[in-house]
Coordinates of C-alpha atoms in Angstrom, one line a residue:
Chain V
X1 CA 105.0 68.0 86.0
X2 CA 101.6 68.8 87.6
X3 CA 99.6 71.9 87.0
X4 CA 100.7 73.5 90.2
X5 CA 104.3 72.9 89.4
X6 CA 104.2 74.1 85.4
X7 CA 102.1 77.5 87.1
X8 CA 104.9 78.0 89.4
X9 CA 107.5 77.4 86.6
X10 CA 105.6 79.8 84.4
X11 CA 105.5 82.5 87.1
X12 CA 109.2 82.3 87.8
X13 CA 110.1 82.3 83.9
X14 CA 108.0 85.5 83.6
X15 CA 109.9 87.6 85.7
X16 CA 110.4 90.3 83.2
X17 CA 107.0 91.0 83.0
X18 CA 105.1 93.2 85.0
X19 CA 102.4 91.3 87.7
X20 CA 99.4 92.2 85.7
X21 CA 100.6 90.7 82.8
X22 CA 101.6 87.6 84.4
X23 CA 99.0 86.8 86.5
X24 CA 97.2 87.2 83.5
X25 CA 99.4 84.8 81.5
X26 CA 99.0 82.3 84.3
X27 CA 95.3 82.3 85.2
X28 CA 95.2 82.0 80.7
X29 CA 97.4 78.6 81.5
X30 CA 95.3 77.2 84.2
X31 CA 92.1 77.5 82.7
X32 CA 93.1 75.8 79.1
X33 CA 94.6 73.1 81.3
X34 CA 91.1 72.9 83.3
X35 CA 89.7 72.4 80.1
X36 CA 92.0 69.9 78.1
X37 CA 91.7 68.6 81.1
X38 CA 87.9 67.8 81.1
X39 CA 87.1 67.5 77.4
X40 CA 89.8 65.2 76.4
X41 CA 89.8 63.0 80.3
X42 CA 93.0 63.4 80.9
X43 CA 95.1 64.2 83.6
X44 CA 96.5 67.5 84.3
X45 CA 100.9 65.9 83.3
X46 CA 99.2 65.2 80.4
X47 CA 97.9 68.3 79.2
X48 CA 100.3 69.5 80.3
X49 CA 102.6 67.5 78.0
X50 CA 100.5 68.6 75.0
X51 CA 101.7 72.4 75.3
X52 CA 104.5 71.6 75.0
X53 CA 108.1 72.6 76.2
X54 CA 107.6 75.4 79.2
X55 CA 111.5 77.1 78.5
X56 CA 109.8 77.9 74.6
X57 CA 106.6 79.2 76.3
X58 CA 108.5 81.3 78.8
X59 CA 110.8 82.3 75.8
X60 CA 107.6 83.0 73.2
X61 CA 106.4 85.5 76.1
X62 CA 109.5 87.0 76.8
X63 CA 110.4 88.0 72.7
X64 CA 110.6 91.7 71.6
X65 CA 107.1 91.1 69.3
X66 CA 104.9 90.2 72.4
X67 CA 106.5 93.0 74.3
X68 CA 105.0 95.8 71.2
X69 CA 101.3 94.8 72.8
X70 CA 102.4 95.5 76.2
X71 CA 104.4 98.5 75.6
X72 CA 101.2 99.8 73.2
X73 CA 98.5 99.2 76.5
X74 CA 101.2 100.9 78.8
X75 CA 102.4 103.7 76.8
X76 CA 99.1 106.0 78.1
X77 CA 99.4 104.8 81.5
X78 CA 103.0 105.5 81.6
X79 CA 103.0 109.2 80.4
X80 CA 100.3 109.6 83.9
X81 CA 103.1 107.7 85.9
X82 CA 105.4 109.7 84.8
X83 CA 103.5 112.8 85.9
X84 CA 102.0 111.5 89.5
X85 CA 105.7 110.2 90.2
X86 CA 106.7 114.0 90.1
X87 CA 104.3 115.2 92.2
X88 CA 105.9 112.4 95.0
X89 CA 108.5 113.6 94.8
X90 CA 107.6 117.1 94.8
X91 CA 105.3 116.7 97.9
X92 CA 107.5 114.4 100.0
X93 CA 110.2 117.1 99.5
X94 CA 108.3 119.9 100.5
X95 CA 107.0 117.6 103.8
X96 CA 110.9 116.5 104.3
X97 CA 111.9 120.3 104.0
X98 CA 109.3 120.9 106.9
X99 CA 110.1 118.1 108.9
X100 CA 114.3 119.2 108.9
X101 CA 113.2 122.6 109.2
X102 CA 110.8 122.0 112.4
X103 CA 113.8 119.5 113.7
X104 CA 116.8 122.4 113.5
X105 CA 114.7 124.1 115.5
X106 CA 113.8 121.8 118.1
X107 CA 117.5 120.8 118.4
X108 CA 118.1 124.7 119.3
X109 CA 115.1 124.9 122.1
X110 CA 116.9 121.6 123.5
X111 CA 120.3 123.3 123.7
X112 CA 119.0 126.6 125.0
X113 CA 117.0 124.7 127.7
X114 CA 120.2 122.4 128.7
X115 CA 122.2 126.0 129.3
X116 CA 119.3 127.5 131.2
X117 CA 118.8 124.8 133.3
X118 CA 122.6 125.0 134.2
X119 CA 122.1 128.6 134.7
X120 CA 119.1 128.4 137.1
X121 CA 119.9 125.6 138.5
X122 CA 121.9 127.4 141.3
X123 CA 119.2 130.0 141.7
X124 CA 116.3 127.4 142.4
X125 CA 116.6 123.9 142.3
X126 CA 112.8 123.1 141.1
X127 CA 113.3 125.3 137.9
X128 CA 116.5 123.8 136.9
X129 CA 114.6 120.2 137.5
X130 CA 112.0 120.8 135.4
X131 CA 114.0 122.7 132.7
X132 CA 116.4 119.2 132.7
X133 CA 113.5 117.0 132.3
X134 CA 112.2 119.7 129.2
X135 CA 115.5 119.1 127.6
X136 CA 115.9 115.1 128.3
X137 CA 112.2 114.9 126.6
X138 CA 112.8 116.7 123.5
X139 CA 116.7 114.5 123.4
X140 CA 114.4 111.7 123.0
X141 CA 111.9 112.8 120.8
X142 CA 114.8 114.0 118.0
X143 CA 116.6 110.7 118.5
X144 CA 113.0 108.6 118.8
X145 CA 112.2 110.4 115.1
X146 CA 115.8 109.6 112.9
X147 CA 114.2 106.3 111.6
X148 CA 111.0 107.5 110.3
X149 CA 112.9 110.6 108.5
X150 CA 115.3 108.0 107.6
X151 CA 112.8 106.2 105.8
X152 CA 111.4 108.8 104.4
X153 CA 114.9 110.0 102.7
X154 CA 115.4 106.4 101.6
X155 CA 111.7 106.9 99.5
X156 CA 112.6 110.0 98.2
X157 CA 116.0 108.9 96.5
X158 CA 114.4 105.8 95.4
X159 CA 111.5 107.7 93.5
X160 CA 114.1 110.2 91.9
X161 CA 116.2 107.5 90.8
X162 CA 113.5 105.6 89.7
X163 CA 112.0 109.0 87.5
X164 CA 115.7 109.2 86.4
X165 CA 116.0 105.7 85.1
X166 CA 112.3 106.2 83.2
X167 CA 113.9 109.5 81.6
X168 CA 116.7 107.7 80.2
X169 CA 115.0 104.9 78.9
Chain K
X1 CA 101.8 79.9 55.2
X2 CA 103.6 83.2 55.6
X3 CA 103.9 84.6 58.9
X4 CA 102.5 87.8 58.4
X5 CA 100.1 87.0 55.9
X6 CA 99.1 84.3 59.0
X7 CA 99.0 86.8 61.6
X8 CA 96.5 89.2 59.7
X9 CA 94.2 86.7 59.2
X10 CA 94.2 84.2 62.5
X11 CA 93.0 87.9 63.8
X12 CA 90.4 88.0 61.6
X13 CA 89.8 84.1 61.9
X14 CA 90.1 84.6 66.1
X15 CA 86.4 87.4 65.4
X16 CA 84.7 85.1 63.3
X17 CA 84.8 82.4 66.1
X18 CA 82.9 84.9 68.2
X19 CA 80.1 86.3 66.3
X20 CA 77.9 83.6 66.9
X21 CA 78.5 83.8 70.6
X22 CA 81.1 84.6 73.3
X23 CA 83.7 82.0 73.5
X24 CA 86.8 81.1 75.8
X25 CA 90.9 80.0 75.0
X26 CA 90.6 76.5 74.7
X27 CA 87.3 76.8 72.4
X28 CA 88.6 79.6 69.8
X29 CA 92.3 77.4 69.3
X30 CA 89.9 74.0 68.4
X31 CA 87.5 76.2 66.4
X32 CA 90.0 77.7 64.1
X33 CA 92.4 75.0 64.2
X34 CA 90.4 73.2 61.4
X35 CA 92.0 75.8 59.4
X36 CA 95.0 77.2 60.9
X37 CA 97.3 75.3 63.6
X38 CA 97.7 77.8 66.6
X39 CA 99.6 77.5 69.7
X40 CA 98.2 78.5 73.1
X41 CA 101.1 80.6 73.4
X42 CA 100.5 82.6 70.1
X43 CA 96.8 83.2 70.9
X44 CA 97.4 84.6 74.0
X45 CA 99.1 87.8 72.6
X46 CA 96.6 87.4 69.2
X47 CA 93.8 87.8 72.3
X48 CA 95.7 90.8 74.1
X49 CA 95.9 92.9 71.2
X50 CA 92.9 92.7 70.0
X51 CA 91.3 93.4 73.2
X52 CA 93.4 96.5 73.5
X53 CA 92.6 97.9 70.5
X54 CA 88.8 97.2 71.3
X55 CA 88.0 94.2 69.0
X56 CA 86.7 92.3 71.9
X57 CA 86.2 92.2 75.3
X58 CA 86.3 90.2 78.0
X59 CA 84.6 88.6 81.0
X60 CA 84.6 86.3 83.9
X61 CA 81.7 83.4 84.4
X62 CA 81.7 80.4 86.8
X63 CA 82.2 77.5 85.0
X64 CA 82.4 74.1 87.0
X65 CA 83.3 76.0 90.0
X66 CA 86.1 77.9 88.3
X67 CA 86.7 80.6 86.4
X68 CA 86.8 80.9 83.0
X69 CA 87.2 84.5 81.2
X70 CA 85.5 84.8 77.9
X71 CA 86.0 87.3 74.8
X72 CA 83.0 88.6 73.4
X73 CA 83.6 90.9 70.2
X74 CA 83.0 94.1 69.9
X75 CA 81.8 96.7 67.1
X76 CA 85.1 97.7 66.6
X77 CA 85.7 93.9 65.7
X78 CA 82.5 93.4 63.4
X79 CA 84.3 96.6 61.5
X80 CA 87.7 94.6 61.0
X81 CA 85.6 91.4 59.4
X82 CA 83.9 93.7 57.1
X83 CA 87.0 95.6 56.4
X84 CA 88.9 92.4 55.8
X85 CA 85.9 90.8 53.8
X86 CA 85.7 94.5 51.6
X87 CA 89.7 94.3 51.0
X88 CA 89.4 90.8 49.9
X89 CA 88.8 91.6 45.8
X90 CA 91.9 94.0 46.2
X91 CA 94.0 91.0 47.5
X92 CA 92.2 88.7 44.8
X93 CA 93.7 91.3 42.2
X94 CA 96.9 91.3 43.3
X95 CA 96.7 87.3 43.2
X96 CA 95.9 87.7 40.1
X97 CA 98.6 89.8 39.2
X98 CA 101.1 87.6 40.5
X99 CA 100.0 84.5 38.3
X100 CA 100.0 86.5 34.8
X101 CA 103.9 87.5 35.6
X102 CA 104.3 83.9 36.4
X103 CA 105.0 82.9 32.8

């Protein structure tokens, strides 16, 4: 296995732990093989050979008594998480709120201009044009704007299930 | 040797490595592995936690056109030697203690 290959390995094995960490773990792996490499002249399989199995490094990273460090580093970090994931939620709510609120209402000045152009249609042609072209604009416009406020929904229930999952653990 | 009694002092083994001068992973495991045999992988989280809790710190410096992060020690980790080094005549007691029940 060559250094590239045992990194790669390494990365996969460490899924559990957050990117910081690993990358961390990693660029810890590549520079003591850079230097077994050097001191002792010998080629990066070889040093490689010398640390031994990578499924009991992986495993050694991955026990409960590793975890305590992280956990310690993260606890203060968390607690601010915790609080600025609230306000996300908070905010994008009051912004969705607007955003169905302002959409009701354009829905309504769509219908009401579809039933006057109807009505004044018969009275003067121009008006009744225009007052159709009004309405087929804003028929876009709601339609155009589902998949942003789609998205936006989609954000919203992740980061409340997210908070919920945090509270329960 | 017993594992916590190992962990406790690799820590304070880990410091003593960098008083006379900062010094990187590969360095610190062949320095103190005259006395104690130490895996990469149990340095690593040895290096972690005393970083976090302010024993040493660390830095990046070129080193044939790499990187190569380095752990310099702190106050904080002067402290623990001392501490360690002051607590030493209570563990020497208690040594002592144990060999006079051992007849």
């Amino acid at each position: 296995m060559n250094k590239s290959e045992f990194l790669g390995k390494l990365n996969l094995g460490l899924n559990n732990l957050t990117d910081s960490e690993k990358k961390d773990i990693i660029s810890y792996y590549d520079e003591l093989i850079e230097d077994m490499m050097e001191s002792k002249n010998i080629t990066d399989e070889e040093a490689i050979e010398e640390l031994g199995s990578i499924e009991n490094i992986i495993s050694k990273f991955s026990k409960q008594d590793e975890k305590i460090v992280y956990e310690e580093e993260y606890a203060g970090s968390n607690k601010k998480e915790f609080a600025k994931n609230i306000i996300f939620i908070l905010v994008l709510w009051a912004i969705l709120s607007a955003i169905i609120e302002c959409y009701g209402f354009t829905i309504k000045l769509a219908i009401r201009l579809y039933t006057n152009c109807f009505n004044q249609i018969s009275d003067s042609l121009g008006n009744g044009v225009a007052l159709f072209g009004g309405a087929t604009i804003l028929t876009g416009v709601l339609i155009a704007v589902i998949p942003p406020i789609y998205r936006l929904v989609c954000i919203e229930i992740k980061s409340i299930r997210k908070l919920i999952i945090s509270i329960r653990s | 040797m017993n594992i916590q009694m190992k962990k406790g002092i690799v820590e304070i083994c880990v410091l003593s490595t960098l008083r006379k001068e900062p010094s990187y992973g590969y360095k610190i495991i062949n320095d103190i592995s005259e006395i104690v045999s130490i895996s990469e992988s149990t340095l690593y989280p040895i290096l972690r936690r005393l970083e976090i809790n302010g024993c040493l710190e660390t830095y990046t410096q070129e080193f044939n056109g790499r990187i190569r992060k380095y752990y310099k020690i702190t106050d904080e980790g002067l402290n623990k030697i001392n501490d360690f080094i002051s607590e030493w005549s209570k563990v020497e007691k208690a040594f002592r203690f144990i060999k006079s029940w051992e007849e």
